[in-house]
PDB file of C-alpha atoms in Angstrom:
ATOM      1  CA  UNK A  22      11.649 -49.516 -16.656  1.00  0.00           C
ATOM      2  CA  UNK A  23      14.461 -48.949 -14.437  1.00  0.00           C
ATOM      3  CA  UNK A  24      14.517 -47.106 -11.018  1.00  0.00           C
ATOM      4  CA  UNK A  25      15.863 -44.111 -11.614  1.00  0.00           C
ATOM      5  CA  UNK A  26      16.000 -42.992  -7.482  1.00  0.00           C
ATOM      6  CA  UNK A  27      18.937 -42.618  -5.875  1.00  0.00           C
ATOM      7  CA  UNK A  28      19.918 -45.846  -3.352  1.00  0.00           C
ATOM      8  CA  UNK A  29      18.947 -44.785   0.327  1.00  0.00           C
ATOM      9  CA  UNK A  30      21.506 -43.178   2.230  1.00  0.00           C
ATOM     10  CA  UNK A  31      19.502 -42.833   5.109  1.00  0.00           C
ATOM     11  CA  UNK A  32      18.765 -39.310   7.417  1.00  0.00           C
ATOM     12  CA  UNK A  33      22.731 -38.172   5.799  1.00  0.00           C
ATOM     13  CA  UNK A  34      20.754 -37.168   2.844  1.00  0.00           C
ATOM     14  CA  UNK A  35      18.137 -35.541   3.718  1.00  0.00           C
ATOM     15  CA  UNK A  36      19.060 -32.141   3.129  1.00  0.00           C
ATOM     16  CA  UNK A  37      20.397 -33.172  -0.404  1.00  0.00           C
ATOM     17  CA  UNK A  38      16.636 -35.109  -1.222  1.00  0.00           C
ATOM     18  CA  UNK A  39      15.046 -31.621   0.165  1.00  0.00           C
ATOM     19  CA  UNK A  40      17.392 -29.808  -1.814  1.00  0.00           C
ATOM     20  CA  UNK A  41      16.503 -31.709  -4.870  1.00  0.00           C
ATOM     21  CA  UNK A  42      12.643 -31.994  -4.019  1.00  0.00           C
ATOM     22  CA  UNK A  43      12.102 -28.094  -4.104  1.00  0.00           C
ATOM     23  CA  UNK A  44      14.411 -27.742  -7.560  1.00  0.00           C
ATOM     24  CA  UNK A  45      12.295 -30.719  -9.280  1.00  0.00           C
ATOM     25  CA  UNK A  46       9.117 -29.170  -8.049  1.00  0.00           C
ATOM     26  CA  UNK A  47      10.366 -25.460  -9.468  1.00  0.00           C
ATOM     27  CA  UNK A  48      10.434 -27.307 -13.048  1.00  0.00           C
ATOM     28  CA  UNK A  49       7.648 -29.491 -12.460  1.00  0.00           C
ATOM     29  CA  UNK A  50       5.194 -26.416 -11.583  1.00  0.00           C
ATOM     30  CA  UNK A  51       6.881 -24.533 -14.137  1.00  0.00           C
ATOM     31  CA  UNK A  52       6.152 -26.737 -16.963  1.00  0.00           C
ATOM     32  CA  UNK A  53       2.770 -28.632 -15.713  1.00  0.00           C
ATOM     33  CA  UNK A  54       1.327 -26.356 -13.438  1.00  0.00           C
ATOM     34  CA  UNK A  55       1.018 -25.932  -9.357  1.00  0.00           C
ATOM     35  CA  UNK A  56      -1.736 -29.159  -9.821  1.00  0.00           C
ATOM     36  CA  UNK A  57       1.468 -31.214 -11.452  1.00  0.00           C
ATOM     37  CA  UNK A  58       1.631 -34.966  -9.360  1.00  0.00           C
ATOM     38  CA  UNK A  59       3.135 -34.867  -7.179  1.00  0.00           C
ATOM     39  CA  UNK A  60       4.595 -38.004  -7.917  1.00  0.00           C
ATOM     40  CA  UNK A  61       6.010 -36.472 -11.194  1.00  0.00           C
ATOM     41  CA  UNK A  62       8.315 -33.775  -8.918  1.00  0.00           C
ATOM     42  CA  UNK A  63       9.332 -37.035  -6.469  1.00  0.00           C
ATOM     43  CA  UNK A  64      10.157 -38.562 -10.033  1.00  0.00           C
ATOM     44  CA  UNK A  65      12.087 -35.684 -11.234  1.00  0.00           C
ATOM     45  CA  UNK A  66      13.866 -35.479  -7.618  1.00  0.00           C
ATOM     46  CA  UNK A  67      15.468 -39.033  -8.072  1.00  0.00           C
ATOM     47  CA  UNK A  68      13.459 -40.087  -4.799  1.00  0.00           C
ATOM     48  CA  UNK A  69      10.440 -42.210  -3.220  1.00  0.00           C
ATOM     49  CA  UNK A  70       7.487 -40.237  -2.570  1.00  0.00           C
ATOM     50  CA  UNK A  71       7.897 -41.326   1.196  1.00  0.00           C
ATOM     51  CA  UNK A  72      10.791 -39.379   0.994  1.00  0.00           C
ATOM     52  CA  UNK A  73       8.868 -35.908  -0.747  1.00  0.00           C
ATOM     53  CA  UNK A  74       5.921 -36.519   2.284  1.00  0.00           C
ATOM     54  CA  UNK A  75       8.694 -36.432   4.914  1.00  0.00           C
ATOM     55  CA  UNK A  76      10.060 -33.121   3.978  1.00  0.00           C
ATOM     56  CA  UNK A  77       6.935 -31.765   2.610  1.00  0.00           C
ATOM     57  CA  UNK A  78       3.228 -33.248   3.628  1.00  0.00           C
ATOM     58  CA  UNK A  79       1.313 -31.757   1.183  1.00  0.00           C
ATOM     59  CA  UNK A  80       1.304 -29.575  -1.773  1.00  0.00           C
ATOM     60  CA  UNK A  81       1.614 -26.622  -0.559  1.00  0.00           C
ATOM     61  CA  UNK A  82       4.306 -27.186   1.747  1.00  0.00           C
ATOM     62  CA  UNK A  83       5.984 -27.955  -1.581  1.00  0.00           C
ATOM     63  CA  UNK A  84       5.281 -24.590  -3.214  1.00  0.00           C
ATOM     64  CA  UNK A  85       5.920 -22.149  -0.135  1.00  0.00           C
ATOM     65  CA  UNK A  86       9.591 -23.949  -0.082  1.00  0.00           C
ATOM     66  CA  UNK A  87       9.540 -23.339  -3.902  1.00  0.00           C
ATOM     67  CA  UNK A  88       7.942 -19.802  -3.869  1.00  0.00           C
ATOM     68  CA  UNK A  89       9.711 -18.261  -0.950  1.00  0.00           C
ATOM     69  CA  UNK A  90      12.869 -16.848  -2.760  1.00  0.00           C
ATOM     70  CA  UNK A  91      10.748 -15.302  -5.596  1.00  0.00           C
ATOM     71  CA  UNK A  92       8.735 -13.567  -2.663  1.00  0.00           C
ATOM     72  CA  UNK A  93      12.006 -12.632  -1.176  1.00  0.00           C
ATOM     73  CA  UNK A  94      13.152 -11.222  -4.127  1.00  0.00           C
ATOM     74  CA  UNK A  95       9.761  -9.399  -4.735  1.00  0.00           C
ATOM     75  CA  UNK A  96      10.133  -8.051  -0.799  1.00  0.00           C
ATOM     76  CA  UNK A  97      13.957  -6.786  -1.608  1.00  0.00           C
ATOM     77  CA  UNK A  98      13.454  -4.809  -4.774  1.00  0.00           C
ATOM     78  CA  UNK A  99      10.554  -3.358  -3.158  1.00  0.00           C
ATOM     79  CA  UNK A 100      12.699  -2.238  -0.368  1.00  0.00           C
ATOM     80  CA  UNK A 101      15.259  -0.895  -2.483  1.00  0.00           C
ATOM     81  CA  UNK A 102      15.548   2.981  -2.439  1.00  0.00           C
ATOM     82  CA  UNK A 103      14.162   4.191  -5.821  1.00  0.00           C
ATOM     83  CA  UNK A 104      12.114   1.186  -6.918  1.00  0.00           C
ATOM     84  CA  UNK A 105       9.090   2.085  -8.809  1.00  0.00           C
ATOM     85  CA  UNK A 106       5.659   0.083  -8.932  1.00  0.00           C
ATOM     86  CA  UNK A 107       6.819  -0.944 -12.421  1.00  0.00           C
ATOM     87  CA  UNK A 108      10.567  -2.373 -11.280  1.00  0.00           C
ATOM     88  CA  UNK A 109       7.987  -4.623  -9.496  1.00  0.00           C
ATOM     89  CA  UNK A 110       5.928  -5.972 -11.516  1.00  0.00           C
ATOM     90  CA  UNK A 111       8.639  -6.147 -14.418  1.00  0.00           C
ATOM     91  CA  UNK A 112      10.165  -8.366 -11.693  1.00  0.00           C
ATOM     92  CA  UNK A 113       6.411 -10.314 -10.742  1.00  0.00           C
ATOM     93  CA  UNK A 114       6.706 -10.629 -15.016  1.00  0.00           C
ATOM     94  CA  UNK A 115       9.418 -12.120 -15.300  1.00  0.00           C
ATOM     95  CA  UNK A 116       8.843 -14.612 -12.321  1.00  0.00           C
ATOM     96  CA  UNK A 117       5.284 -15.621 -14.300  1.00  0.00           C
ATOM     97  CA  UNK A 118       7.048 -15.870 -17.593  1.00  0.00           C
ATOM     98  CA  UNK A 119       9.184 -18.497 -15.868  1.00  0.00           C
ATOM     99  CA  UNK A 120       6.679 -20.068 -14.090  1.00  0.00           C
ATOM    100  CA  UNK A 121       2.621 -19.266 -13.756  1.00  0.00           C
ATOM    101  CA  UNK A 122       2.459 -21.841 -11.406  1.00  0.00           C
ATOM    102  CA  UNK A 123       3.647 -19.149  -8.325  1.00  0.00           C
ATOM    103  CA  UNK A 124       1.306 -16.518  -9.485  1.00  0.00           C
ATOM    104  CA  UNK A 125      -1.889 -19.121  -9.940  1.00  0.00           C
ATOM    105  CA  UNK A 126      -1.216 -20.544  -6.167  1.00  0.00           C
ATOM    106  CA  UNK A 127      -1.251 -16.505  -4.780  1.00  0.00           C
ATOM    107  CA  UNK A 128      -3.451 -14.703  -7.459  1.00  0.00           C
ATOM    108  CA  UNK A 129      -6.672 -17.174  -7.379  1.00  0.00           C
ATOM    109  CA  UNK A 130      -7.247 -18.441  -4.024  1.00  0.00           C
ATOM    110  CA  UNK A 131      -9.794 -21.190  -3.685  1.00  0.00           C
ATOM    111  CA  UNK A 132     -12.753 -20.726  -1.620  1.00  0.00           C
ATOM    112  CA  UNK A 133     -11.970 -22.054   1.298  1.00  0.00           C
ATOM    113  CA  UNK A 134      -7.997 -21.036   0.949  1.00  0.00           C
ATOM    114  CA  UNK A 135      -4.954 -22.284   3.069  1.00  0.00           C
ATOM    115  CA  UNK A 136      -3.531 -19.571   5.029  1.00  0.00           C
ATOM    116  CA  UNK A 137       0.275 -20.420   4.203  1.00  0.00           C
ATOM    117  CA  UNK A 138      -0.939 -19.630   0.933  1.00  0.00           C
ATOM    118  CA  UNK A 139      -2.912 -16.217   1.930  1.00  0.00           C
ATOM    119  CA  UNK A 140      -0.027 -15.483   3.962  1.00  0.00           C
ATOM    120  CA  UNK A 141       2.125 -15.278   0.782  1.00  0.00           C
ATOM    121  CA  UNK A 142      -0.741 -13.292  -1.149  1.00  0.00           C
ATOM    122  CA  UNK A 143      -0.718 -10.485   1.532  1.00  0.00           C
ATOM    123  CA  UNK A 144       3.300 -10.072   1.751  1.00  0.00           C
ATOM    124  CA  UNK A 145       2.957  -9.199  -2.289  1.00  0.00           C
ATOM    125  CA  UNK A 146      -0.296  -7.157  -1.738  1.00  0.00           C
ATOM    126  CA  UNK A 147       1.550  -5.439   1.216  1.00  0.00           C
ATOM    127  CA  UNK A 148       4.400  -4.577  -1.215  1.00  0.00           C
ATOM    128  CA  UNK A 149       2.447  -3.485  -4.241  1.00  0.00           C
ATOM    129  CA  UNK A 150       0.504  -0.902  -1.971  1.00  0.00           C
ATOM    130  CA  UNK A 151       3.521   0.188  -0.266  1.00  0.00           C
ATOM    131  CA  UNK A 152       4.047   1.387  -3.987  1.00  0.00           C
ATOM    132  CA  UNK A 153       1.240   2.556  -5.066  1.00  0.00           C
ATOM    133  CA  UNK A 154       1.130   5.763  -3.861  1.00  0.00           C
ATOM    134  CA  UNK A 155       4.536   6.843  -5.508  1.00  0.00           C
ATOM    135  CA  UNK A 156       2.806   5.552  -9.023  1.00  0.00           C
ATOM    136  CA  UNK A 157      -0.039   7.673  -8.356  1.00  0.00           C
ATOM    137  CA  UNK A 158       2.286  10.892  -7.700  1.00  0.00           C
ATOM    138  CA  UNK A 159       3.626   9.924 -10.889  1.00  0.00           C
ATOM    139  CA  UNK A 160       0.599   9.718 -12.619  1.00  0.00           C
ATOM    140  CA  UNK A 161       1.656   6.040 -13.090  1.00  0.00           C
ATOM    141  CA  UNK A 162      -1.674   4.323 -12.034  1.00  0.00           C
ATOM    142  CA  UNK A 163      -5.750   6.015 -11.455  1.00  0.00           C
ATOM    143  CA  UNK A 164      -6.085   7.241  -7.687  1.00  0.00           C
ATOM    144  CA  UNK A 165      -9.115   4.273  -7.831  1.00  0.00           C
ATOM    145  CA  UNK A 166      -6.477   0.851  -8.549  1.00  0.00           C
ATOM    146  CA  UNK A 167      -5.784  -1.018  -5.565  1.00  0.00           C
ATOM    147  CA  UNK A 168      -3.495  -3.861  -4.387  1.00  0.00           C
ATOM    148  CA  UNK A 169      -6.169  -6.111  -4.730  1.00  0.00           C
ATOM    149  CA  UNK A 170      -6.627  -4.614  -8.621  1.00  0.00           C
ATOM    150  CA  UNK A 171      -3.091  -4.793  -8.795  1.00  0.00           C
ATOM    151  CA  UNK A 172      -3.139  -8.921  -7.786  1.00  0.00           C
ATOM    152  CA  UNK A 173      -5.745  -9.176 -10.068  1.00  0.00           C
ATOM    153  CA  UNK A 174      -4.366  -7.733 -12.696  1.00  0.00           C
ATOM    154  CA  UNK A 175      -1.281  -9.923 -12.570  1.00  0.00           C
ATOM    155  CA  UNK A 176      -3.489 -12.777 -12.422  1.00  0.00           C
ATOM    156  CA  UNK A 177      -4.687 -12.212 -15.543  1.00  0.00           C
ATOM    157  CA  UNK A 178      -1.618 -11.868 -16.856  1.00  0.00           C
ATOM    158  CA  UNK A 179      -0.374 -14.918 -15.449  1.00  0.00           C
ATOM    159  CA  UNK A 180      -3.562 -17.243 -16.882  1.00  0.00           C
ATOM    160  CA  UNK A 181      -2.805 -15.312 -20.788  1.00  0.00           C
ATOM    161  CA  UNK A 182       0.896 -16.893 -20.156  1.00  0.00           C
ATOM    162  CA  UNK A 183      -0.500 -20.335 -18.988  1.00  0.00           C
ATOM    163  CA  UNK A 184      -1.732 -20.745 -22.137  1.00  0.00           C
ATOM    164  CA  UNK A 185       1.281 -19.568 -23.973  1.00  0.00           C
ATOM    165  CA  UNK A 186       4.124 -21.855 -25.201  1.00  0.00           C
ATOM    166  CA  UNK A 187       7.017 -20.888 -23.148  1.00  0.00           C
ATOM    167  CA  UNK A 188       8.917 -18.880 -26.156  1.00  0.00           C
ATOM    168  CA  UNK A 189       6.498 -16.505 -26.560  1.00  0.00           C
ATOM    169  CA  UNK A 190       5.466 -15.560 -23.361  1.00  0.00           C
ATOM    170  CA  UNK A 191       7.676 -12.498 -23.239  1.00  0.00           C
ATOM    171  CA  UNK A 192       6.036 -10.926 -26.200  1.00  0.00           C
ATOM    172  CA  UNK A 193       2.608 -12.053 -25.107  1.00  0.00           C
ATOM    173  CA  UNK A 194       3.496 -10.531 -21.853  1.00  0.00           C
ATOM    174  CA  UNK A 195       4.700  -6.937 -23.305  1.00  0.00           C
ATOM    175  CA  UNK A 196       1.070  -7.029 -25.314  1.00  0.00           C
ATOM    176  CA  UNK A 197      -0.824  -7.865 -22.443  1.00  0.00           C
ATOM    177  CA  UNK A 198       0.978  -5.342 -20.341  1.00  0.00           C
ATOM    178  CA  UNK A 199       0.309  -2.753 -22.968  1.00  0.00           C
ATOM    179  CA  UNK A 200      -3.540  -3.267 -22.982  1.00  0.00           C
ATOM    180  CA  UNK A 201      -3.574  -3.545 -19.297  1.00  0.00           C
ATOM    181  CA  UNK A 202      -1.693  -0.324 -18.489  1.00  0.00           C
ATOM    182  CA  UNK A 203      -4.156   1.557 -20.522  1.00  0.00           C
ATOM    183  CA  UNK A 204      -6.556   0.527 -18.062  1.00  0.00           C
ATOM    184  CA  UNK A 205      -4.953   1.391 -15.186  1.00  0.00           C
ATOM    185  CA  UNK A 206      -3.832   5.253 -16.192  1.00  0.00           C
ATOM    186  CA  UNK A 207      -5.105   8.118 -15.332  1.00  0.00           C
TER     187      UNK A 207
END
């Protein structure tokens, strides 16, 4: 089989390999999940997987570089005079329809979880209750749903889409939404 890595330019590349690393690992978690091998996104990246554990030494290094921007994005809509609680998660839907891997990482914690990794799950439990109490005003969610019901919520949405070829998770996500919502109203 041949080598399909690019021949070692040395520290003059890094920023391309790190560059590359974080868009293979975007498809790679996209298509096989946030527990993809890493080897596979090193693969992908046209590099040696010394070079993925010099820019990133473990897994979730790999995701917060991968991550961050939808975050970002998340953050700036959410700051954006206007935005409702539903801009937001039609935004937080349309990142999971692209990838569940994001949504698994923040959404289902493990027991003993990282703190990069709760760190990211507060910033978009921070934002969803900074909207909350605009939905409840307009009689957009029950007085009773929290953040936390909220990041639930989405995590459910994000494990019916896991399981959902990737050209029908916008319809299974409109369905899901739709029995979902009915939960949430007053």
């Amino acid at each position: 089989m041949p080598d399909s890595r690019r021949p070692n330019r040395g520290p003059s590349a890094a920023a391309e390999n790190r560059a590359a690393l974080i868009a293979a690992a975007r498809e790679v978690f996209a298509s096989a999940g946030y527990n993809a091998p890493l080897s596979m996104v090193a693969r992908a990246a046209g590099v040696g997987q010394g070079s993925l554990y010099r820019h990133f030494p473990d897994r979730t290094s790999l995701a917060m570089a991968v991550f961050e921007d939808g975050v970002t994005q998340l953050e700036a809509l959410a700051a954006e005079p206007g935005t409702t609680l539903d801009d937001v998660l039609a935004l937080i839907t349309e990142q999971t329809i692209a990838s569940t891997a994001f949504i698994d990482m923040v959404t289902m914690p493990p027991i003993d979880p990282d703190p990069r990794i709760l760190e990211v799950r507060n910033r978009v439990a921070d934002l969803l209750t900074g909207m909350l109490p605009d939905a409840r005003r307009a009689g957009a969610v029950r007085d009773d749903v929290t953040a936390d019901d909220l990041v639930l919520v989405v995590g459910m949405l994000a494990g019916a889409l896991a399981k959902t070829p990737a050209p029908h998770r916008r319809e299974v996500a409109g369905r899901v939404w739709t029995l979902l919502r009915k939960g949430m109203e007053p």
